Coordinates of C-alpha atoms and ligand atoms in Angstrom, one line a residue:
X1 CA -172.7 75.3 5.8
X2 CA -174.4 72.0 5.6
X3 CA -173.3 68.4 5.9
X4 CA -173.3 68.0 2.1
X5 CA -170.6 70.7 1.8
X6 CA -168.3 69.1 4.3
X7 CA -169.1 65.4 4.1
X8 CA -168.7 64.5 0.5
X9 CA -168.6 60.7 1.0
X10 CA -172.1 59.3 0.7
X11 CA -171.1 56.2 2.7
X12 CA -170.0 58.4 5.6
X13 CA -172.9 60.8 5.2
X14 CA -175.2 57.8 5.7
X15 CA -173.8 57.4 9.2
X16 CA -174.8 60.9 10.4
X17 CA -176.4 60.9 13.8
X18 CA -176.5 63.1 16.9
X19 CA -173.9 63.1 19.6
X20 CA -176.1 61.2 22.1
X21 CA -176.6 58.4 19.7
X22 CA -172.9 58.3 18.9
X23 CA -172.0 58.3 22.6
X24 CA -174.4 55.4 23.2
X25 CA -172.0 53.3 21.0
X26 CA -169.2 53.7 23.5
X27 CA -169.4 51.0 26.2
X28 CA -167.9 51.1 29.7
X29 CA -164.4 49.8 30.1
X30 CA -163.0 50.7 26.7
X31 CA -160.0 52.8 25.7
X32 CA -161.0 55.8 23.6
X33 CA -158.5 57.7 21.5
X34 CA -159.7 61.3 21.2
X35 CA -158.4 63.9 19.0
X36 CA -157.2 67.2 20.5
X37 CA -154.0 69.0 21.3
X38 CA -153.8 72.1 23.5
X39 CA -157.3 73.2 23.0
X40 CA -157.4 72.6 19.3
X41 CA -159.2 70.0 17.3
X42 CA -160.8 68.0 20.1
X43 CA -164.2 66.5 19.7
X44 CA -166.8 69.0 21.0
X45 CA -170.0 67.0 21.2
X46 CA -169.5 63.3 21.8
X47 CA -167.5 63.6 25.1
X48 CA -170.2 65.8 26.7
X49 CA -172.9 63.3 25.6
X50 CA -170.8 60.5 26.9
X51 CA -170.2 62.3 30.2
X52 CA -174.0 62.6 30.6
X53 CA -174.4 58.9 29.9
X54 CA -171.7 58.1 32.5
X55 CA -173.4 60.3 35.1
X56 CA -176.7 58.5 34.5
X57 CA -175.1 55.1 34.8
X58 CA -173.3 56.1 38.0
X59 CA -176.5 57.4 39.4
X60 CA -177.9 53.9 38.9
X61 CA -175.1 52.3 40.8
X62 CA -173.0 51.2 37.8
X63 CA -169.4 52.0 37.6
X64 CA -169.0 53.4 34.1
X65 CA -165.4 54.5 33.3
X66 CA -163.2 54.6 30.2
X67 CA -159.6 55.1 29.3
X68 CA -159.0 58.5 27.7
X69 CA -156.0 58.9 25.3
X70 CA -155.5 62.1 23.5
X71 CA -152.8 64.1 21.7
X72 CA -152.3 66.4 24.6
X73 CA -154.5 68.7 26.7
X74 CA -158.0 69.3 25.4
X75 CA -160.7 71.5 26.9
X76 CA -163.5 71.6 29.5
X77 CA -165.9 70.0 27.1
X78 CA -163.7 66.8 27.0
X79 CA -161.3 66.5 30.0
X80 CA -163.4 68.7 32.2
X81 CA -166.8 67.0 31.4
X82 CA -165.5 63.5 31.8
X83 CA -163.5 64.2 35.0
X84 CA -166.5 66.0 36.5
X85 CA -168.5 62.8 36.4
X86 CA -165.6 60.7 37.5
X87 CA -165.7 58.8 34.2
X88 CA -162.0 58.4 33.5
X89 CA -160.1 55.3 34.7
X90 CA -156.8 56.3 33.1
X91 CA -155.8 59.4 31.3
X92 CA -152.8 59.8 29.0
X93 CA -150.5 61.5 27.8
X94 CA -150.9 65.2 28.9
X95 CA -153.6 67.3 30.5
X96 CA -154.0 70.8 31.9
X97 CA -157.6 70.7 33.0
X98 CA -158.3 71.9 36.6
X99 CA -161.0 69.3 37.3
X100 CA -158.8 66.5 35.8
X101 CA -155.8 67.7 37.8
X102 CA -157.9 67.7 41.0
X103 CA -159.0 64.2 40.4
X104 CA -155.5 63.0 39.7
X105 CA -154.0 64.7 42.7
X106 CA -156.8 63.3 44.9
X107 CA -155.9 59.8 43.7
X108 CA -159.3 59.4 41.9
X109 CA -157.9 59.1 38.4
X110 CA -154.8 57.3 37.1
X111 CA -152.6 59.4 34.9
X112 CA -149.9 58.2 32.7
X113 CA -147.6 61.1 31.8
X114 CA -145.7 60.3 28.6
X115 CA -143.3 61.9 26.2
X116 CA -145.6 63.1 23.4
X117 CA -143.5 61.7 20.6
X118 CA -143.8 58.2 22.1
X119 CA -147.5 57.8 22.4
X120 CA -148.2 56.6 18.8
X121 CA -145.4 54.1 18.8
X122 CA -146.3 52.7 22.2
X123 CA -149.8 52.1 20.9
X124 CA -148.2 50.4 17.8
X125 CA -145.9 48.3 20.0
X126 CA -148.9 47.2 22.0
X127 CA -147.5 48.7 25.2
X128 CA -150.7 50.5 26.2
X129 CA -153.2 47.8 25.5
X130 CA -156.0 47.9 23.0
X131 CA -157.5 51.0 21.5
X132 CA -161.2 50.3 21.1
X133 CA -162.7 53.5 19.8
X134 CA -161.4 56.6 18.1
X135 CA -163.3 59.9 18.4
X136 CA -161.7 62.3 16.0
X137 CA -162.7 65.8 15.0
X138 CA -162.1 66.6 11.3
X139 CA -162.7 69.7 9.1
X140 CA -164.3 67.7 6.3
X141 CA -164.6 64.3 4.5
X142 CA -163.6 63.8 0.9
X143 CA -165.7 61.8 -1.5
X144 CA -163.4 58.8 -1.2
X145 CA -163.6 58.9 2.6
X146 CA -160.3 60.5 3.3
X147 CA -160.4 63.2 6.1
X148 CA -159.4 66.8 6.1
X149 CA -157.6 67.2 9.5
X150 CA -158.7 69.8 11.9
X151 CA -156.7 72.5 13.8
X152 CA -154.5 69.8 15.4
X153 CA -153.2 66.5 14.1
X154 CA -151.8 65.0 17.3
X155 CA -152.2 61.2 17.4
X156 CA -155.2 61.1 15.0
X157 CA -153.4 59.0 12.4
X158 CA -152.6 56.3 14.9
X159 CA -156.1 56.5 16.5
X160 CA -157.8 56.0 13.1
X161 CA -155.4 53.1 12.2
X162 CA -155.5 51.3 15.6
X163 CA -159.0 51.7 16.8
X164 CA -161.6 49.0 16.1
X165 CA -164.3 51.6 15.7
X166 CA -164.3 55.2 14.7
X167 CA -166.6 58.1 15.5
X168 CA -166.0 61.3 13.5
X169 CA -167.0 64.8 14.4
X170 CA -167.1 67.1 11.4
X171 CA -166.8 70.6 12.7
X172 CA -168.0 73.2 10.2
X173 CA -166.6 75.9 12.5
X174 CA -163.1 74.9 11.5
X175 CA -162.0 76.9 8.4
X176 CA -162.3 75.0 5.1
X177 CA -159.1 76.6 4.2
X178 CA -157.3 74.2 6.5
X179 CA -157.3 71.8 3.6
X180 CA -153.8 71.4 2.3
X181 CA -152.0 72.7 5.5
X182 CA -151.3 69.3 7.0
X183 CA -148.6 66.8 6.2
X184 CA -149.5 63.3 7.5
X185 CA -146.5 61.0 7.2
X186 CA -147.4 57.4 6.4
X187 CA -143.8 56.0 6.3
X188 CA -143.5 54.9 9.9
X189 CA -142.9 51.2 10.6
X190 CA -142.2 48.9 13.5
X191 CA -138.6 48.0 14.3
X192 CA -136.6 46.4 12.8
X193 CA -138.2 47.7 9.6
X194 CA -137.8 51.4 10.2
X195 CA -136.2 53.7 7.7
X196 CA -134.8 57.3 8.1
X197 CA -137.6 59.9 8.1
X198 CA -136.9 61.9 4.9
X199 CA -137.3 65.4 6.4
X200 CA -134.3 67.6 6.2
X201 CA -135.8 71.1 6.3
X202 CA -138.6 72.6 8.5
X203 CA -140.9 73.1 5.5
X204 CA -140.3 69.7 3.8
X205 CA -143.6 67.9 3.0
X206 CA -143.1 64.2 3.3
X207 CA -146.7 62.9 3.6
X208 CA -150.2 63.6 2.5
X209 CA -152.6 66.5 3.4
X210 CA -155.3 64.0 4.4
X211 CA -155.9 61.3 7.0
X212 CA -156.7 57.9 5.7
X213 CA -159.7 56.3 7.2
X214 CA -161.3 52.8 6.7
X215 CA -165.0 53.7 6.2
X216 CA -166.0 50.2 7.4
X217 CA -164.7 51.1 10.8
X218 CA -166.8 54.3 11.0
X219 CA -169.8 53.7 13.3
X220 CA -171.0 57.3 13.6
X221 CA -170.5 60.8 12.1
X222 CA -171.6 63.8 14.1
X223 CA -171.8 67.3 12.9
X224 CA -170.7 70.2 15.1
X225 CA -170.1 73.9 14.6
X226 CA -168.3 74.8 17.8
X227 CA -165.1 76.8 18.4
X228 CA -161.9 75.4 19.7
X229 CA -160.9 76.4 23.3
X230 CA -158.8 79.5 22.6
X231 CA -157.3 80.9 25.7
X232 CA -155.9 84.4 25.8
X233 CA -152.3 84.9 26.7
X234 CA -151.5 87.5 29.3
X235 CA -149.4 90.4 27.9
X236 CA -145.7 89.8 28.7
X237 CA -145.0 91.0 32.3
X238 CA -141.7 92.4 33.4
X239 CA -140.3 89.0 34.4
X240 CA -141.1 87.4 31.0
X241 CA -139.7 90.4 29.2
X242 CA -136.4 90.1 31.1
X243 CA -136.3 86.4 30.4
X244 CA -136.9 87.0 26.7
X245 CA -134.1 89.7 26.8
X246 CA -131.6 87.3 28.3
X247 CA -132.4 84.7 25.7
X248 CA -132.0 87.2 22.9
X249 CA -128.7 88.4 24.2
X250 CA -127.5 84.8 24.5
X251 CA -128.5 84.1 20.8
X252 CA -126.6 87.2 19.7
X253 CA -123.6 86.1 21.6
X254 CA -123.8 82.6 20.1
X255 CA -124.0 84.1 16.6
X256 CA -121.0 86.2 17.3
X257 CA -119.1 83.1 18.5
X258 CA -120.0 81.2 15.4
X259 CA -122.0 78.6 17.3
X260 CA -125.3 79.7 15.7
X261 CA -126.0 80.9 12.2
X262 CA -127.3 84.5 11.8
X263 CA -130.8 83.2 11.2
X264 CA -130.4 80.9 14.2
X265 CA -131.7 77.3 14.0
X266 CA -135.3 76.0 14.0
X267 CA -137.0 77.2 17.2
X268 CA -139.1 75.2 19.5
X269 CA -141.2 77.1 22.0
X270 CA -143.0 75.5 24.8
X271 CA -146.5 76.2 26.2
X272 CA -147.4 79.2 28.4
X273 CA -147.0 82.9 28.8
X274 CA -143.2 83.0 29.0
X275 CA -142.7 81.1 25.8
X276 CA -145.1 83.4 24.2
X277 CA -143.2 86.4 25.5
X278 CA -139.9 85.1 24.1
X279 CA -141.6 85.0 20.7
X280 CA -142.7 88.6 21.2
X281 CA -139.1 89.5 22.1
X282 CA -137.8 87.8 18.9
X283 CA -140.3 90.0 16.9
X284 CA -138.4 93.0 18.2
X285 CA -135.0 91.4 17.9
X286 CA -132.4 91.5 15.1
X287 CA -132.9 88.0 13.7
X288 CA -134.6 87.4 10.4
X289 CA -135.6 84.5 8.2
X290 CA -136.3 82.4 11.3
X291 CA -137.9 78.9 11.2
X292 CA -139.8 77.0 13.9
X293 CA -139.9 73.2 14.3
X294 CA -142.2 73.1 17.3
X295 CA -145.1 71.4 18.9
X296 CA -147.7 74.2 19.2
X297 CA -148.1 77.4 17.3
X298 CA -148.9 80.2 19.8
X299 CA -149.8 83.8 19.3
X300 CA -146.2 85.0 19.4
X301 CA -145.2 82.8 16.6
X302 CA -148.2 83.9 14.5
X303 CA -147.0 87.5 15.0
X304 CA -143.5 86.5 13.8
X305 CA -145.0 84.9 10.7
X306 CA -147.1 88.1 10.1
X307 CA -144.1 90.4 10.5
X308 CA -142.1 88.2 8.2
X309 CA -139.4 87.4 10.8
X310 CA -140.5 83.8 10.7
X311 CA -140.2 82.2 7.3
X312 CA -142.1 79.0 8.1
X313 CA -143.4 77.0 11.1
X314 CA -144.0 73.3 11.5
X315 CA -146.1 72.1 14.5
X316 CA -148.8 69.6 15.4
X317 CA -151.4 72.1 16.6
X318 CA -152.5 75.7 16.9
X319 CA -152.7 77.1 20.4
X320 CA -154.0 80.5 19.7
X321 CA -156.1 83.2 21.5
X322 CA -159.5 84.0 19.9
X323 CA -158.1 87.2 18.5
X324 CA -155.1 85.5 16.9
X325 CA -157.3 82.8 15.6
X326 CA -159.7 85.2 13.9
X327 CA -156.7 86.9 12.3
X328 CA -155.3 83.5 11.1
X329 CA -158.7 82.3 9.8
X330 CA -159.2 85.6 7.9
X331 CA -156.0 84.9 5.9
X332 CA -155.6 81.2 6.2
X333 CA -155.0 80.5 2.6
X334 CA -152.0 82.8 2.7
X335 CA -150.6 81.3 5.9
X336 CA -151.1 77.8 4.6
X337 CA -147.9 78.2 2.5
X338 CA -145.8 78.8 5.6
X339 CA -147.5 76.6 8.3
X340 CA -147.4 72.8 8.3
X341 CA -149.3 70.7 10.8
X342 CA -147.9 67.2 11.3
X343 CA -148.6 64.2 13.5
X344 CA -147.0 64.7 17.0
X345 CA -144.8 61.6 16.5
X346 CA -143.2 63.7 13.6
X347 CA -143.4 67.2 15.1
X348 CA -141.6 65.9 18.2
X349 CA -139.5 63.1 16.7
X350 CA -136.1 62.8 18.3
X351 CA -134.4 61.9 15.0
X352 CA -135.7 65.1 13.3
X353 CA -135.1 67.4 16.3
X354 CA -131.5 66.2 16.4
X355 CA -131.1 66.4 12.6
X356 CA -132.5 69.9 12.3
X357 CA -130.6 71.2 15.4
X358 CA -133.6 72.6 17.1
X359 CA -133.2 75.3 19.8
X360 CA -135.6 74.1 22.5
X361 CA -137.2 76.6 24.9
X362 CA -139.4 75.2 27.6
X363 CA -141.0 76.4 30.9
X364 CA -140.3 74.6 34.2
X365 CA -141.6 74.5 37.7
X366 CA -138.1 74.4 39.4
X367 CA -134.5 73.6 38.8
X368 CA -132.0 72.5 41.4
X369 CA -128.5 74.0 41.8
X370 CA -127.0 71.2 39.6
X371 CA -129.4 71.8 36.7
X372 CA -132.0 69.0 37.2
X373 CA -135.3 70.3 36.1
X374 CA -138.8 69.6 37.4
X375 CA -141.5 70.4 34.8
X376 CA -144.4 68.6 36.2
X377 CA -144.8 68.1 39.9
X378 CA -145.5 70.9 42.5
X379 CA -143.7 70.1 45.7
X380 CA -142.7 66.7 44.4
X381 CA -146.1 65.0 44.4
X382 CA -148.8 67.1 42.8
X383 CA -149.1 67.0 39.1
X384 CA -149.4 70.4 37.3
X385 CA -149.8 69.4 33.6
X386 CA -147.3 66.8 32.4
X387 CA -144.0 66.5 30.6
X388 CA -145.6 67.2 27.2
X389 CA -143.0 67.5 24.5
X390 CA -140.4 69.1 26.7
X391 CA -138.4 65.9 27.0
X392 CA -138.6 65.1 23.3
X393 CA -137.1 68.4 22.5
X394 CA -134.7 69.0 25.5
X395 CA -132.9 65.7 25.1
X396 CA -132.4 66.0 21.4
X397 CA -132.0 69.7 20.9
X398 CA -129.0 71.6 19.6
X399 CA -129.4 73.8 22.7
X400 CA -131.9 73.1 25.4
X401 CA -133.1 76.1 27.4
X402 CA -135.4 76.0 30.4
X403 CA -137.0 79.2 31.8
X404 CA -139.0 80.3 34.8
X405 CA -139.4 83.3 37.0
X406 CA -136.9 82.9 39.9
X407 CA -139.8 82.9 42.4
X408 CA -143.4 81.6 42.5
X409 CA -146.4 82.3 44.7
X410 CA -145.6 85.9 45.4
X411 CA -142.0 85.2 46.5
X412 CA -142.8 82.3 48.9
X413 CA -141.2 79.8 46.7
X414 CA -137.8 79.8 45.1
X415 CA -137.8 78.1 41.7
X416 CA -134.1 77.4 42.2
X417 CA -133.8 74.8 45.0
X418 CA -131.1 72.7 46.6
X419 CA -132.6 69.5 45.2
X420 CA -135.5 69.3 42.7
X421 CA -138.5 67.6 44.3
X422 CA -139.1 65.7 41.1
X423 CA -136.9 65.3 38.0
X424 CA -138.2 65.3 34.4
X425 CA -135.0 66.6 32.7
X426 CA -131.7 65.5 34.2
X427 CA -128.6 67.7 34.3
X428 CA -127.5 66.0 31.1
X429 CA -130.4 67.4 29.1
X430 CA -130.3 71.0 30.4
X431 CA -127.8 73.4 28.9
X432 CA -129.2 76.8 29.7
X433 CA -131.4 78.0 32.6
X434 CA -132.9 81.4 32.5
X435 CA -134.8 83.4 35.1
X436 CA -135.5 87.2 35.1
X437 CA -132.3 87.4 37.2
X438 CA -130.1 86.1 34.4
X439 CA -128.9 83.2 32.3
X440 CA -126.8 80.3 33.4
X441 CA -124.8 78.7 30.5
X442 CA -124.1 75.2 31.8
X443 CA -122.5 73.8 28.7
X444 CA -119.2 72.1 29.5
X445 CA -119.5 72.6 33.3
X446 CA -119.2 70.0 36.0
X447 CA -122.0 69.8 38.6
X448 CA -120.1 71.9 41.1
X449 CA -119.3 74.5 38.4
X450 CA -123.0 74.5 37.4
X451 CA -124.1 75.1 41.0
X452 CA -122.1 78.3 41.3
X453 CA -123.4 79.7 38.0
X454 CA -127.0 78.7 38.6
X455 CA -127.1 80.3 42.1
X456 CA -125.2 83.4 41.0
X457 CA -127.1 84.0 37.8
X458 CA -130.6 82.6 38.2
X459 CA -131.6 82.6 41.9
X460 CA -133.6 85.5 43.4
X461 CA -131.4 87.7 45.7
X462 CA -133.8 86.8 48.5
X463 CA -132.9 83.1 48.3
X464 CA -129.3 83.4 47.0
X465 CA -127.6 83.5 50.4
X466 CA -129.4 80.5 51.7
X467 CA -128.6 78.5 48.5
X468 CA -124.9 79.5 48.8
X469 CA -125.0 78.5 52.4
X470 CA -126.5 75.1 51.5
X471 CA -124.0 74.6 48.7
X472 CA -121.0 75.5 50.8
X473 CA -122.0 73.2 53.7
X474 CA -122.8 70.4 51.2
X475 CA -119.3 70.8 49.8
X476 CA -117.8 70.3 53.3
X477 CA -120.1 67.6 54.6
X478 CA -121.4 65.6 51.7
X479 CA -120.1 62.1 51.6
X480 CA -119.6 62.3 47.8
X481 CA -118.1 65.5 46.3
X482 CA -119.3 65.0 42.6
X483 CA -122.8 66.3 43.3
X484 CA -122.6 67.4 46.9
X485 CA -125.8 67.2 48.9
X486 CA -126.9 67.2 52.5
X487 CA -129.5 64.5 52.2
X488 CA -131.3 65.3 55.4
X489 CA -131.7 68.9 54.3
X490 CA -132.0 68.7 50.5
X491 CA -135.8 68.8 50.4
X492 CA -136.2 70.8 53.6
X493 CA -137.1 73.9 51.5
X494 CA -140.2 72.1 50.1
X495 CA -141.1 70.8 53.5
X496 CA -140.9 74.2 55.0
X497 CA -143.3 75.5 52.4
X498 CA -145.7 72.6 52.8
X499 CA -145.8 73.2 56.5
X500 CA -147.2 76.6 55.9
X501 CA -144.2 78.8 55.8
X502 CA -142.0 80.3 53.2
X503 CA -139.3 78.2 51.5
Ligands
LIG1 N1 -143.5 75.7 42.9 C1 -144.9 75.7 43.0 N2 -145.7 76.2 42.0 C2 -145.0 76.8 41.0 C3 -143.7 76.8 40.9 C4 -142.9 76.2 41.9 N3 -141.6 76.2 41.8 N4 -143.4 77.5 39.7 C5 -144.5 77.8 39.1 N5 -145.6 77.4 39.9 C6 -147.0 77.5 39.6 C7 -147.3 79.0 39.4 O1 -147.5 79.7 40.6 C8 -148.6 78.8 38.6 O2 -149.6 78.5 39.5 P1 -151.1 79.0 39.3 O3 -151.6 78.4 38.0 O4 -151.8 78.5 40.5 O5 -151.0 80.5 39.2 C9 -148.3 77.6 37.7 O6 -147.3 76.9 38.4 C10 -147.8 77.9 36.3 O7 -146.7 78.8 36.4 P2 -146.4 80.0 35.4 O8 -145.3 80.8 36.0 O9 -147.6 80.7 35.0 O10 -145.7 79.3 34.2 P3 -146.1 78.7 32.8 O11 -147.5 79.0 32.3 O12 -145.0 79.1 31.9 O13 -146.1 77.1 33.0 C11 -145.2 75.0 33.4 C12 -145.0 76.5 33.6 C13 -143.9 74.3 33.9 C14 -146.4 74.5 34.3 C15 -145.5 74.7 31.9 O14 -144.4 75.2 31.1 C16 -145.6 73.2 31.6 O15 -146.6 72.6 31.8 N6 -144.5 72.6 31.2 C17 -144.4 71.1 30.9 C18 -144.8 70.8 29.5 C19 -144.0 71.5 28.5 O16 -142.9 71.9 28.7 N7 -144.6 71.5 27.3 C20 -143.9 72.2 26.2 C21 -143.3 71.2 25.3 S1 -143.5 71.6 23.6

């Protein structure tokens, strides 16, 4: 594969250069919008070259830092490389990189954790400041300069529109059969000029398969042939299998009650191994003709597409293991009919999630006995990843499900606690909590009714008596009886753990 195969525009081909030369065009102090979403479609060469430049500058006593905006998490070549050289002033909107996480938690990097659906519009509103440079991976360039998106769409449309300057990475490793899989919606507008988004079914196409790009703004084109970061999923363990089982049973119950159709409603499945295990469970389950309106397409969903259980899936990115990706790429032309990749402002759009009646299923760190959910902060202060799309989906879903094993760190931590040490999803946005112990259906329940169901159905038996004890004493001694708490004790479980013991 040569540049002439993938870069058909002579104007853009004339801007070909190596990554070092392209990185030299990014000055210190700028905000850079990078492509990339859960390890798919991030630029592979320029960030590394930029990190080297930053390291050299810092060695010479200069303070070279940039703002890094992305779709979501990326990979060691981007987040890892830039964090390693302390080159990031502020990072947004989601990350999962260990080096990045360490810097954030050490107070060495500012991190703005945002709802993923809101990033593009916040840039348009001018809330985040100016976007100076876009560095976007694409699968190819058409003769007229339009771009074939890569394995994620993320915020690329907005980066290309809003940035003053654009650097493109054309990655020949990405399958050329990606062409036609994307649906980039160009009908967004600023309030008060917004119109309803004309998407009423998961597989509706409302946009264009290409990204528009002003060739005048392109300052560099870099060729790469490097794979995405494709992390393997662990095989579902006993706990994940039990969680999946409870969810499947719940779906069957809801169908029987007439609250869900026999083919359910569009599924959203969050990141991580449990979400993947739920998909595996659905593959063995009784439901057919399923659809997915989700953020990332993981292995489990690909399996569902393969088995025919899933009719179609809409997402903004792939998040596949290498093995699953090889399978997908071998047959991409066929899958293209049933997979649509959209900008994240559309894949996660509250209007569409509410209209379609999405069933949201997301992982969490902990929930409290009243159903407030912490998705992001370990022991209240240390960021794990970020809220991602969980808030976009949870608040607007038909049914919002949160799942976790009942214990973490070998049983030292209870994932059901008296009071969540940080709240991302309030009790109002959480309808179902599931652990391997069971499922708590919180719909229509008051806080006190919720507490009884959550403790009884979801807490680990090891921690259940202590939770019941807390709840009963709170009921007696709490000043207010709507959401009873003992304020001097509510976070004592976390403190006990931090002081070196068990919760
Ligand atoms: N207290 C402290 N640590 C906890 C914990 C708790 N209550 N619960 C889990 N953890 C730790 C685990 O021990 C594990 O740590 P390790 O990496 O050191 O092994 C880590 O958190 C991940 O937990 P795991 O059980 O493997 O769950 P996961 O892979 O399903 O991830 C989240 C769980 C919450 C971190 C993940 O779902 C997430 O980032 N969610 C927010 C974003 C989101 O929901 N995106 C989807 C929207 S489309």
